[in-house]
C-alpha atoms as one frame of an Amber mdcrd trajectory, in Angstrom:
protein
 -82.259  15.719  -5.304 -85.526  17.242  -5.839 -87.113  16.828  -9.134 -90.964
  17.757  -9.537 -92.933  17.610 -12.523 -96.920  17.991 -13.726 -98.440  18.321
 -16.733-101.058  20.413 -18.340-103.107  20.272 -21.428-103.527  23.438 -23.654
-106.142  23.969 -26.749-103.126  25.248 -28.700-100.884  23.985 -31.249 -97.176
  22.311 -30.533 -95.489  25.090 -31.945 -97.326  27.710 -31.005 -96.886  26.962
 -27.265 -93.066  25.844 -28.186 -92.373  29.504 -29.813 -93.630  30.953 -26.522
 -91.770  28.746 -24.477 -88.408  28.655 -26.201 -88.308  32.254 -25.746 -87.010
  32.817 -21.628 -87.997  36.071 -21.652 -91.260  34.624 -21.029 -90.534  32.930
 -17.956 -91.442  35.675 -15.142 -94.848  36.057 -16.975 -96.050  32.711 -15.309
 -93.177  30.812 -13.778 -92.123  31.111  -9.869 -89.161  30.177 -10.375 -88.139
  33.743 -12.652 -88.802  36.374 -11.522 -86.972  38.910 -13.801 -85.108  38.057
 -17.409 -83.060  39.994 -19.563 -81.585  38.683 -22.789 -81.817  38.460 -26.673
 -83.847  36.744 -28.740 -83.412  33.047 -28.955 -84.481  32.434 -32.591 -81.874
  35.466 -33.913 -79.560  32.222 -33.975 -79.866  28.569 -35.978 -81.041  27.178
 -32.903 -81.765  28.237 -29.573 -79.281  26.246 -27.765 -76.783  28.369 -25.969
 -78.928  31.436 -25.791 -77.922  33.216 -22.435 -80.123  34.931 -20.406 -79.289
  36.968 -17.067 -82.329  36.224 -14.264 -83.545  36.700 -10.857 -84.308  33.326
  -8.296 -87.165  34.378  -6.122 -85.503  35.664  -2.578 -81.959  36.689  -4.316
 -80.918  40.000  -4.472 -78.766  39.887  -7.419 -78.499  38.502 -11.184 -77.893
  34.901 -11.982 -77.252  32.988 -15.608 -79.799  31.210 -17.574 -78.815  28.955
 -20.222 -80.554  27.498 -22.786 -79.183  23.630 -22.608 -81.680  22.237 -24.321
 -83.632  22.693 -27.781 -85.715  20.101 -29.938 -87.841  22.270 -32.221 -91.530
  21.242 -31.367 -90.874  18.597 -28.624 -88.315  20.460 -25.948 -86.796  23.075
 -23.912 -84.508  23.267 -21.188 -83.072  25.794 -18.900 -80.397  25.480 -16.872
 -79.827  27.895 -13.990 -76.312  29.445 -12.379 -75.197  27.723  -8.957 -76.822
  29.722  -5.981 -74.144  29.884  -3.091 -76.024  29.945   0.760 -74.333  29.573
   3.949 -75.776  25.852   4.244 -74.927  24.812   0.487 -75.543  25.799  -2.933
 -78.275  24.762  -5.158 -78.589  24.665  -9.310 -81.609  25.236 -11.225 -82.961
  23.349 -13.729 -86.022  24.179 -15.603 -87.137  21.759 -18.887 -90.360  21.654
 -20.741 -91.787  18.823 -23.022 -94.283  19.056 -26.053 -96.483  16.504 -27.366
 -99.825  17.022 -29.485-102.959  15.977 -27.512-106.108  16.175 -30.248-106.300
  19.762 -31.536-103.791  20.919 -28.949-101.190  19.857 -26.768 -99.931  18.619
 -23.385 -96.901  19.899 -21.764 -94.811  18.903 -19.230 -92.697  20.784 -16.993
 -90.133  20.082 -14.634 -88.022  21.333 -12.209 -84.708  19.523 -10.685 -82.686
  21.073  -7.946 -79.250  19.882  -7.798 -78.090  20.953  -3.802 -75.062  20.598
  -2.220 -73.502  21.086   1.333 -75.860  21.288   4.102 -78.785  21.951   1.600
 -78.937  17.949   1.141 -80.741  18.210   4.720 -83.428  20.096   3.121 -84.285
  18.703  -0.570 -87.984  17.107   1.366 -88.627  21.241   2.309 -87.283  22.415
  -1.057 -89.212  19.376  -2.880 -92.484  20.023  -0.909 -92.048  23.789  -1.802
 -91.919  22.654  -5.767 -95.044  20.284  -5.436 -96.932  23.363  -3.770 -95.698
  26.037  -6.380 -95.394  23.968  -9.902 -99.310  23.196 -10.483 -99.903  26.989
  -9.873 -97.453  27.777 -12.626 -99.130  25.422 -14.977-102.347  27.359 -14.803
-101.119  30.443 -14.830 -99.032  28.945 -17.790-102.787  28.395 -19.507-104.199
  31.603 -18.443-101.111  33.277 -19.759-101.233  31.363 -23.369-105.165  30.850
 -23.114-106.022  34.783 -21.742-108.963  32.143 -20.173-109.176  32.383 -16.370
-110.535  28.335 -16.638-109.309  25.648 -14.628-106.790  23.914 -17.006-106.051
  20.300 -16.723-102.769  20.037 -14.249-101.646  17.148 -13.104 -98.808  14.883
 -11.451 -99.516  11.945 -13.872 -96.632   9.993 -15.238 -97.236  11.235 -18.862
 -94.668   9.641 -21.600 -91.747   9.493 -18.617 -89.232  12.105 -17.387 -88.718
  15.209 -19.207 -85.527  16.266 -18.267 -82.250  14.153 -16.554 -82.245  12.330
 -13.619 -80.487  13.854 -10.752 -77.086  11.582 -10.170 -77.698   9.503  -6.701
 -74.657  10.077  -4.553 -75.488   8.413  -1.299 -76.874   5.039   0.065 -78.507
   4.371   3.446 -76.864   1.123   4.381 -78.916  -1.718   4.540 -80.977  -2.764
   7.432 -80.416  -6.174   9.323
């Protein structure tokens, strides 16, 4: 299954950037893969963890559920996305973020995993490819967004402190070759 991630470094404290991002509502403001949010406020509860939001994939035509599956205060987020039914498969969503200071600011990770089904599992290089073209741009406009700089941040593939999010379960094997 597809699963992209970068990184990018921002001149602005953990917390700061972990407020913004725990919030979803903020997702369409930067990230291609939102393109419209409604829902409440994820701090009105003890934790955000749970917190529901109703969203828009790029391409789809109607509403889709946006949970909140994951919340460390300060060091992650996660978002986990409704199953999208198409005629060759379906495909789930899953959106996580990881915090870590960096000198006077911070570094953030974010991922994307696609869990696809059906005929889709012909596809994941196309719908991988598409996330390696699409996740760097999100990153800066992540730091323009959180910045208000139009700079070139620092965005990257590089391994950072490991994977952010979980592993996409392997189903199948190629046999081996003789």
């Amino acid at each position: 299954m597809p699963q992209v991630q970068v990184y990018v470094s921002l001149p602005l404290p953990v917390d700061e950037v972990f407020r913004f991002l725990a919030d979803g509502r903020n997702l369409p403001r930067w990230h291609s893969g939102v393109t419209e949010i409604r829902g409440t406020d994820p701090f009105a509860a003890s934790s955000g963890t749970g917190c529901v939001y109703r969203y828009r994939f790029p391409g789809r035509h109607r509403d889709f559920r946006l949970e909140c599956c994951t919340f460390e205060p300060d060091c992650r987020i996660g978002y986990l996305g409704q199953r999208m039914w198409t005629p060759l498969g379906s495909q789930v969503p899953r959106y996580d973020f990881r915090l870590w200071p960096q000198g006077a600011g911070c570094r953030v990770g974010v991922q994307v995993t696609s869990w696809l089904t059906g005929g889709m599992l012909a596809l994941w290089p196309v719908v991988a490819l598409g996330w390696r073209r699409d996740l760097p741009d999100d990153a800066q406009r992540l730091f323009a967004v959180l910045t208000g700089s139009d700079d070139r941040a620092d965005v990257g593939f590089d391994p950072g402190p490991g994977v952010i999010g979980p592993q996409p379960r392997r189903r199948f094997r190629l046999p081996a070759t003789r």
